[in-house]
XYZ file of N, CA and C in Angstrom:
624
model
N 25.560 1.035 53.227
C 26.046 0.749 51.782
C 24.656 0.259 51.050
N 24.063 -0.810 51.598
C 22.852 -1.186 51.177
C 21.809 -0.346 50.709
N 21.605 0.699 51.861
C 20.615 1.783 51.531
C 20.994 2.602 50.336
N 22.242 2.887 50.231
C 22.709 3.660 49.065
C 22.566 2.977 47.853
N 22.693 1.685 47.842
C 22.537 0.996 46.536
C 21.012 0.875 46.132
N 20.144 0.848 47.183
C 18.784 0.961 46.895
C 18.293 2.238 46.218
N 18.894 3.224 46.880
C 18.556 4.696 46.437
C 19.096 4.805 44.922
N 20.291 4.339 44.873
C 20.960 4.495 43.377
C 20.211 3.688 42.483
N 19.716 2.536 42.757
C 18.924 1.702 41.839
C 17.429 2.436 41.414
N 16.841 2.963 42.453
C 15.638 3.529 42.183
C 15.759 4.921 41.350
N 16.924 5.557 41.708
C 17.271 6.805 40.877
C 17.606 6.557 39.553
N 18.183 5.344 39.165
C 18.612 5.056 37.836
C 17.264 4.494 37.036
N 16.398 3.919 37.739
C 15.090 3.369 37.167
C 14.311 4.606 36.841
N 14.089 5.647 37.712
C 13.386 6.805 37.447
C 14.092 7.561 36.248
N 15.401 7.841 36.422
C 15.972 8.481 35.145
C 15.810 7.657 33.852
N 15.780 6.480 33.981
C 15.742 5.698 32.703
C 14.280 5.756 32.118
N 13.376 5.606 33.098
C 11.885 5.891 32.704
C 11.649 7.266 32.004
N 12.189 8.272 32.852
C 11.941 9.662 32.178
C 12.519 9.744 30.868
N 13.755 9.129 30.817
C 14.513 9.155 29.485
C 13.738 8.595 28.307
N 13.094 7.495 28.657
C 12.265 6.725 27.634
C 10.930 7.425 27.313
N 10.489 8.263 28.352
C 9.286 9.037 28.111
C 9.598 10.130 27.330
N 10.676 10.813 27.611
C 11.117 11.995 26.713
C 11.363 11.569 25.387
N 11.933 10.389 25.174
C 12.308 9.926 23.784
C 10.961 9.663 23.075
N 10.028 9.091 23.585
C 8.699 8.734 22.882
C 7.851 9.982 22.651
N 8.048 10.997 23.447
C 7.398 12.293 23.378
C 8.182 13.058 22.236
N 9.371 13.137 22.201
C 10.064 13.623 21.029
C 9.859 12.881 19.828
N 9.651 11.579 19.864
C 9.530 10.912 18.602
C 8.111 11.231 18.000
N 7.011 11.316 18.871
C 5.768 11.634 18.469
C 5.381 13.037 18.094
N 6.112 13.975 18.953
C 5.865 15.486 18.572
C 6.499 15.921 17.154
N 5.719 16.575 16.368
C 6.408 16.910 15.007
C 6.287 15.844 13.998
N 5.555 14.675 14.296
C 5.411 13.666 13.267
C 3.987 13.411 13.114
N 3.670 13.122 11.970
C 2.162 12.630 11.564
C 2.416 11.216 11.443
N 1.675 10.335 12.057
C 1.720 8.796 12.027
C 0.379 8.253 11.691
N 0.270 7.300 10.993
C -0.873 6.525 10.666
C -0.649 5.090 10.346
N -1.585 4.318 10.906
C -1.541 2.809 10.532
C -2.479 2.595 9.299
N -3.167 3.532 8.835
C -4.034 3.360 7.616
C -3.142 3.331 6.372
N -2.305 2.394 6.194
C -1.428 2.408 5.127
C -1.328 0.948 4.476
N -0.875 0.664 3.319
C -0.596 -0.704 2.861
C 0.314 -0.749 1.724
N 0.923 -1.817 1.323
C 1.572 -2.082 0.261
C 0.547 -2.268 -1.047
N 0.781 -1.537 -2.170
C -0.184 -1.758 -3.261
C 0.317 -1.447 -4.630
N -0.337 -1.663 -5.618
C 0.128 -1.220 -7.039
C -1.113 -1.382 -7.895
N -0.719 -1.269 -9.209
C -1.862 -1.285 -10.101
C -2.182 -2.785 -10.531
N -3.609 -3.117 -10.370
C -4.052 -4.498 -10.670
C -4.879 -4.394 -11.724
N -4.671 -5.461 -12.805
C -5.342 -5.456 -14.018
C -6.036 -6.953 -14.095
N -7.255 -6.955 -14.402
C -7.864 -8.285 -14.593
C -7.780 -8.652 -16.199
N -7.660 -9.896 -16.435
C -7.564 -10.258 -17.716
C -8.883 -11.070 -18.161
N -9.639 -10.479 -19.105
C -10.829 -11.071 -19.618
C -10.803 -11.251 -21.101
N -11.503 -12.336 -21.634
C -11.552 -12.528 -23.060
C -12.440 -11.631 -23.696
N -12.190 -11.431 -25.014
C -13.086 -10.536 -25.702
C -14.324 -11.196 -26.211
N -14.210 -12.472 -26.327
C -15.399 -13.106 -27.083
C -15.587 -14.426 -26.185
N -16.811 -14.958 -26.102
C -17.219 -16.287 -25.456
C -16.672 -17.385 -26.290
N -16.238 -18.403 -25.491
C -15.932 -19.697 -26.222
C -14.923 -20.537 -25.442
N -14.278 -21.421 -26.038
C -13.294 -22.347 -25.243
C -12.063 -21.751 -25.196
N -11.361 -21.755 -23.868
C -10.094 -21.279 -23.693
C -9.142 -22.249 -24.182
N -8.739 -22.044 -25.352
C -7.797 -22.976 -26.038
C -6.328 -23.024 -25.530
N -6.030 -21.893 -25.124
C -4.521 -21.577 -24.476
C -4.630 -20.743 -23.249
N -3.882 -21.187 -22.220
C -3.897 -20.345 -21.117
C -2.809 -20.669 -20.270
N -1.612 -19.759 -20.005
C -0.456 -19.982 -19.542
C -0.200 -19.512 -18.133
N -1.235 -18.859 -17.518
C -0.956 -18.151 -16.195
C -1.313 -19.108 -15.014
N -0.551 -18.808 -14.054
C -0.733 -19.473 -12.694
C -0.286 -18.508 -11.729
N -0.803 -18.727 -10.424
C -0.352 -17.643 -9.420
C 1.190 -17.759 -9.171
N 1.745 -16.486 -9.034
C 3.100 -16.422 -8.725
C 3.986 -16.346 -10.025
N 3.321 -16.512 -11.251
C 4.218 -16.479 -12.476
C 4.339 -15.019 -12.835
N 5.575 -14.821 -13.343
C 5.911 -13.312 -13.824
C 5.688 -13.404 -15.346
N 5.169 -12.232 -15.688
C 4.981 -11.982 -17.127
C 5.656 -10.708 -17.632
N 5.904 -10.628 -18.822
C 6.383 -9.376 -19.474
C 5.384 -8.724 -20.268
N 5.502 -7.391 -20.414
C 4.554 -6.500 -21.086
C 4.469 -7.086 -22.571
N 3.173 -7.163 -23.104
C 2.819 -7.637 -24.244
C 2.968 -9.096 -24.627
N 3.463 -9.887 -23.573
C 3.501 -11.181 -23.688
C 2.257 -12.020 -24.051
N 2.060 -12.930 -24.969
C 0.908 -13.600 -25.222
C 0.734 -14.694 -24.031
N -0.504 -14.690 -23.396
C -0.737 -15.334 -22.250
C -1.924 -16.447 -22.474
N -2.488 -16.344 -23.655
C -3.618 -17.322 -23.893
C -4.589 -16.575 -25.025
N -5.488 -17.566 -25.377
C -6.423 -17.108 -26.369
C -7.734 -18.002 -26.371
N -8.695 -17.507 -26.717
C -10.036 -18.176 -26.873
C -10.347 -18.600 -28.464
N -10.665 -19.672 -28.735
C -11.067 -20.111 -30.167
C -11.811 -18.974 -30.956
N -11.126 -18.839 -32.139
C -11.749 -17.773 -33.003
C -11.743 -16.380 -32.457
N -10.838 -16.110 -31.478
C -10.742 -14.709 -30.954
C -9.191 -14.235 -30.943
N -9.044 -12.918 -30.659
C -7.750 -12.371 -30.601
C -6.871 -12.910 -29.327
N -5.648 -12.914 -29.559
C -4.905 -13.438 -28.361
C -4.873 -12.392 -27.180
N -4.790 -12.878 -25.926
C -4.695 -12.144 -24.713
C -3.179 -11.843 -24.450
N -2.898 -10.601 -24.032
C -1.475 -10.305 -23.797
C -1.466 -9.614 -22.422
N -0.229 -9.840 -21.773
C 0.054 -9.101 -20.519
C -0.009 -7.510 -20.680
N -0.680 -6.773 -19.951
C -0.651 -5.357 -19.997
C 0.692 -4.721 -19.665
N 1.493 -5.350 -18.803
C 2.820 -4.749 -18.224
C 3.536 -5.726 -17.634
N 4.794 -5.491 -17.391
C 5.648 -6.516 -16.590
C 4.970 -6.625 -15.266
N 4.703 -7.797 -14.868
C 3.926 -8.220 -13.622
C 4.018 -9.439 -13.126
N 3.355 -9.641 -11.996
C 3.128 -10.987 -11.379
C 1.685 -11.531 -11.297
N 1.441 -12.583 -11.489
C 0.150 -13.092 -11.372
C -0.361 -13.352 -9.948
N -1.249 -12.637 -9.351
C -1.547 -12.788 -7.905
C -2.932 -13.574 -7.881
N -3.717 -13.867 -8.848
C -4.835 -14.670 -8.737
C -5.293 -15.206 -10.013
N -5.659 -16.380 -10.187
C -6.171 -17.072 -11.446
C -7.075 -18.337 -11.047
N -8.336 -18.384 -11.708
C -9.075 -19.287 -11.389
C -9.519 -20.037 -12.686
N -8.888 -19.771 -13.782
C -9.195 -20.328 -15.121
C -8.315 -21.553 -15.343
N -8.701 -22.435 -16.329
C -7.973 -23.531 -16.782
C -8.171 -23.588 -18.203
N -7.146 -24.307 -18.838
C -7.345 -24.490 -20.285
C -8.494 -25.365 -20.540
N -9.194 -25.109 -21.739
C -10.123 -25.921 -22.318
C -11.598 -25.648 -21.669
N -11.651 -24.764 -20.751
C -12.827 -24.510 -20.099
C -13.758 -23.301 -20.859
N -15.003 -23.255 -20.837
C -15.717 -22.361 -21.506
C -15.752 -21.030 -20.779
N -15.547 -19.851 -21.528
C -15.440 -18.644 -20.812
C -16.215 -17.469 -21.597
N -16.567 -16.460 -20.962
C -17.263 -15.223 -21.433
C -16.425 -14.029 -21.128
N -16.687 -12.982 -21.915
C -16.187 -11.657 -21.539
C -16.224 -11.214 -20.054
N -17.410 -11.759 -19.446
C -17.560 -11.464 -17.933
C -16.824 -12.146 -16.861
N -15.974 -13.162 -17.530
C -15.060 -13.890 -16.667
C -13.678 -13.151 -16.632
N -13.264 -12.930 -15.233
C -11.853 -12.638 -15.010
C -10.945 -13.742 -14.781
N -10.190 -13.954 -15.906
C -9.356 -15.267 -15.854
C -8.227 -15.270 -14.918
N -7.628 -13.970 -14.838
C -6.621 -13.774 -13.882
C -6.391 -12.305 -13.508
N -5.554 -12.001 -12.405
C -5.382 -10.634 -12.068
C -3.801 -10.557 -11.928
N -3.426 -9.456 -12.759
C -1.849 -9.327 -12.646
C -1.513 -8.025 -12.109
N -0.508 -8.106 -11.191
C -0.041 -6.720 -10.442
C 1.205 -6.222 -11.087
N 1.161 -4.941 -11.264
C 2.251 -4.284 -11.991
C 3.437 -4.249 -10.915
N 4.572 -4.923 -11.241
C 5.747 -4.938 -10.427
C 6.593 -3.806 -10.452
N 6.385 -2.834 -11.345
C 7.247 -1.720 -11.506
C 6.534 -0.419 -10.927
N 5.400 -0.694 -10.311
C 4.745 0.349 -9.608
C 4.281 0.176 -8.224
N 4.922 -0.884 -7.471
C 4.698 -1.212 -6.211
C 5.050 -0.056 -5.262
N 4.119 0.300 -4.322
C 4.376 1.583 -3.635
C 3.565 1.407 -2.234
N 3.789 2.270 -1.337
C 2.905 2.467 -0.161
C 1.814 3.485 -0.340
N 0.556 2.931 0.018
C -0.474 3.999 -0.006
C -0.939 4.195 1.293
N -0.941 5.465 1.755
C -1.413 5.919 3.078
C -2.673 6.800 3.042
N -3.660 6.757 3.921
C -4.664 7.655 3.815
C -4.662 8.639 4.973
N -4.576 9.953 4.622
C -4.331 11.042 5.624
C -5.572 11.860 5.744
N -5.846 12.061 6.984
C -6.949 12.831 7.316
C -6.791 14.286 6.681
N -7.967 14.699 6.227
C -8.102 16.065 5.469
C -7.322 17.182 6.131
N -7.482 17.165 7.553
C -7.081 18.185 8.518
C -5.527 18.176 8.485
N -4.760 17.124 8.091
C -3.482 17.073 8.094
C -2.753 17.349 6.813
N -3.588 17.179 5.666
C -2.954 17.162 4.302
C -2.204 18.344 3.854
N -2.700 19.614 4.565
C -1.895 20.784 4.086
C -0.514 20.767 4.464
N -0.115 19.850 5.532
C 1.347 19.967 6.071
C 2.202 19.084 5.002
N 1.723 18.377 4.009
C 2.337 17.551 3.228
C 2.560 18.049 1.822
N 3.645 17.546 1.208
C 4.023 18.052 -0.095
C 4.919 16.720 -0.777
N 4.879 16.826 -2.094
C 5.709 15.875 -2.933
C 7.157 16.104 -2.473
N 7.757 14.816 -2.275
C 9.246 14.856 -1.932
C 9.453 14.887 -0.628
N 8.475 14.988 0.325
C 8.624 14.987 1.819
C 9.113 13.654 2.342
N 10.081 13.642 3.275
C 10.589 12.487 3.642
C 9.640 11.684 4.519
N 9.653 10.269 4.371
C 8.661 9.497 5.031
C 9.424 8.285 5.644
N 8.980 7.833 6.781
C 9.465 6.544 7.295
C 8.328 5.455 7.419
N 8.676 4.337 6.959
C 7.581 3.221 6.745
C 8.078 2.103 7.455
N 7.193 1.367 8.264
C 7.190 0.074 8.683
C 6.367 -0.880 7.904
N 6.746 -2.096 7.557
C 5.779 -2.978 6.934
C 5.689 -4.285 7.679
N 4.524 -4.687 7.989
C 4.177 -5.709 8.981
C 5.139 -6.890 8.761
N 5.349 -7.452 7.649
C 6.088 -8.721 7.637
C 7.602 -8.498 7.983
N 8.109 -7.220 7.986
C 9.434 -6.932 8.319
C 9.620 -6.475 9.745
N 8.555 -6.717 10.555
C 8.646 -6.071 12.033
C 8.856 -4.714 12.204
N 9.788 -4.388 13.075
C 9.948 -2.881 13.442
C 11.053 -2.224 12.533
N 11.530 -3.039 11.540
C 12.598 -2.272 10.502
C 11.800 -1.078 9.964
N 12.593 -0.017 9.797
C 12.032 1.244 9.332
C 12.604 1.522 7.971
N 11.770 1.608 6.811
C 12.293 1.900 5.518
C 12.138 3.452 5.281
N 13.043 4.106 4.421
C 12.800 5.419 4.131
C 12.260 5.608 2.661
N 11.507 6.587 2.642
C 10.904 6.885 1.391
C 10.408 8.341 1.332
N 9.688 8.708 0.263
C 9.144 10.074 0.086
C 7.807 10.038 -0.519
N 7.144 11.115 -0.314
C 5.743 11.179 -0.859
C 5.994 11.583 -2.490
N 5.349 10.639 -3.171
C 5.488 10.849 -4.735
C 4.322 11.402 -5.225
N 3.038 11.195 -4.696
C 1.831 11.694 -5.198
C 0.785 11.927 -4.013
N 0.139 12.850 -4.226
C -0.991 13.366 -3.274
C -2.352 13.383 -4.149
N -3.304 12.611 -3.658
C -4.499 12.629 -4.486
C -5.074 14.005 -4.439
N -5.907 14.369 -5.537
C -6.616 15.566 -5.476
C -8.067 15.471 -4.906
N -8.457 14.235 -4.620
C -9.876 14.126 -4.046
C -9.926 13.049 -2.855
N -10.917 13.016 -2.079
C -10.860 12.096 -0.897
C -11.044 10.698 -1.326
N -10.923 9.835 -0.400
C -11.175 8.434 -0.767
C -12.624 8.214 -0.914
N -13.520 8.875 -0.166
C -14.903 8.741 -0.310
C -15.328 9.196 -1.710
N -14.722 10.173 -2.243
C -15.171 10.641 -3.636
C -14.615 9.603 -4.653
N -13.537 8.963 -4.433
C -12.968 7.952 -5.329
C -13.681 6.696 -5.278
N -14.425 6.383 -4.109
C -15.162 5.120 -4.035
C -16.522 5.271 -4.108
N -17.018 6.475 -4.403
C -18.461 6.870 -4.569
C -19.248 6.809 -3.273
N -18.469 6.834 -2.075
C -19.083 6.791 -0.903
C -19.246 8.228 -0.148
N -18.983 9.276 -0.830
C -19.104 10.619 -0.471
C -20.584 11.004 0.115
N -20.739 11.658 1.120
C -22.248 12.083 1.423
C -22.750 13.100 0.665
N -23.995 13.064 0.163
C -24.623 14.198 -0.471
C -24.952 15.210 0.627
N -25.030 16.466 0.081
C -25.420 17.532 1.085
C -26.671 17.278 1.671
N -26.927 17.536 2.926
C -28.134 17.136 3.642
C -28.850 18.667 3.738
N -29.998 18.709 3.143
C -30.833 19.923 3.154
C -31.947 19.904 4.183
N -31.921 18.807 5.121
C -32.865 18.866 6.152
C -32.491 17.816 7.135
N -32.995 17.829 8.312
C -32.599 17.052 9.495
C -31.237 17.244 10.085
N -30.667 16.326 10.641
C -29.344 16.372 11.127
C -28.221 16.123 10.294
N -27.050 16.621 10.514
C -25.904 16.378 9.869
C -24.728 16.087 10.731
N -24.005 14.957 10.407
C -22.893 14.713 10.980
C -21.658 14.810 10.394
N -20.799 15.745 10.858
C -19.557 15.988 10.053
C -18.640 14.941 10.140
N -18.079 14.495 9.071
C -17.002 13.308 9.014
C -15.641 13.905 8.451
N -14.611 13.407 9.027
C -13.337 13.920 8.662
C -12.969 12.941 7.428
N -12.754 13.448 6.285
C -12.463 12.491 5.246
C -10.969 12.220 5.029
N -10.708 11.170 4.398
C -9.287 10.745 4.094
C -8.833 10.964 2.657
N -7.660 11.292 2.557
C -6.999 11.661 1.112
C -5.876 10.760 1.019
N -5.765 9.962 -0.046
C -4.732 9.137 -0.349
C -3.556 9.715 -0.785
N -2.371 9.137 -0.260
C -1.060 9.593 -0.778
C -0.091 8.410 -1.109
N 0.648 8.655 -2.100
C 1.499 7.548 -2.525
C 2.858 7.798 -2.045
N 3.527 6.798 -1.549
C 4.878 6.703 -0.970
C 5.859 5.816 -1.883
N 6.881 6.468 -2.327
C 7.935 5.456 -2.984
C 9.062 5.389 -1.913
N 9.452 4.062 -1.869
C 10.539 3.757 -0.975
C 12.029 3.861 -1.604
N 12.948 4.612 -0.862
C 14.284 4.587 -1.381
C 14.871 3.144 -1.334
N 14.667 2.542 -0.184
C 15.385 1.136 -0.001
C 15.171 0.096 -1.162
N 16.148 -0.561 -1.576
C 16.036 -1.645 -2.523
C 15.440 -2.861 -1.932
N 14.104 -2.822 -2.030
C 13.493 -3.953 -1.285
C 12.425 -4.664 -2.304
N 12.312 -5.859 -2.350
C 11.377 -6.539 -3.276
C 10.091 -6.832 -2.525
N 8.960 -6.195 -2.923
C 7.417 -6.353 -2.393
C 6.648 -7.040 -3.200
N 7.076 -7.796 -4.306
C 6.240 -8.528 -5.064
C 5.287 -9.402 -4.413
N 5.828 -10.100 -3.316
C 4.902 -11.080 -2.708
C 4.293 -10.430 -1.369
N 4.175 -9.158 -1.205
C 3.683 -8.565 -0.119
C 2.642 -7.556 -0.339
N 2.107 -7.637 -1.657
C 1.075 -6.672 -2.150
C -0.208 -6.807 -1.181
N -0.691 -5.643 -0.754
C -1.907 -5.696 0.193
C -1.670 -5.792 1.640
N -0.220 -6.071 2.104
C -0.099 -6.118 3.363
C -0.015 -4.704 4.157
N -0.217 -4.795 5.491
C -0.391 -3.406 6.228
C 0.952 -2.894 6.413
N 0.878 -1.621 6.538
C 2.082 -0.541 6.844
C 1.859 0.354 7.826
N 2.829 0.944 8.430
C 2.811 2.014 9.249
C 3.564 3.247 8.734
N 3.080 4.524 8.724
C 3.864 5.546 8.115
C 4.083 6.665 9.214
N 5.208 7.194 9.135
C 5.698 8.392 10.064
C 6.179 9.409 9.208
N 5.596 10.605 9.255
C 5.934 11.721 8.457
C 6.375 12.951 9.226
N 7.652 13.415 9.024
C 8.049 14.628 9.972
C 7.387 15.895 9.348
N 6.667 16.601 10.230
C 6.092 17.845 9.791
C 6.413 19.047 10.442
N 7.685 18.939 11.053
C 8.040 20.138 11.776
C 8.458 21.276 10.944
């Protein structure tokens, strides 16, 4: 009887291990997966148009603003207004300090355009299209998987966008580099990501 129980236990462990392996193989086959993804949105810096004393400034980190809201002004200059509905994610300015147009007084994030950006290798981009279903995990939320879809696919590579593309080499050696193309993912789930801009995400896209 004891020998039978040992054999049964070993058999169950082997079957369980095989089932787990098959599950992970099934999960990875037919899916494009990348960790090169993050929560992002449009960021706009607030700069005065003229040098002078910052007579009024109402921004602080974490403050919400509405589009066209007056957020401050410099003496003898036009008022500064919020570019859109957003949240202040950085500010280093204080009222009554001397400022110039080169000073970024604050950075505001667009809360109506928060999305997931993933960078996809150029060899895989032909398998993707707008509207394609996507599964996303976001680091602060652990293994919880959110559902979304591809809303935009960039027309150029990340290297071209950042000015880091290699020039054609007319002599010597050449190293071929696989470039990345950004895609924008919109989540279906009703989740507030205002305080998670910039955090890492993982994307899984079915391409069967």
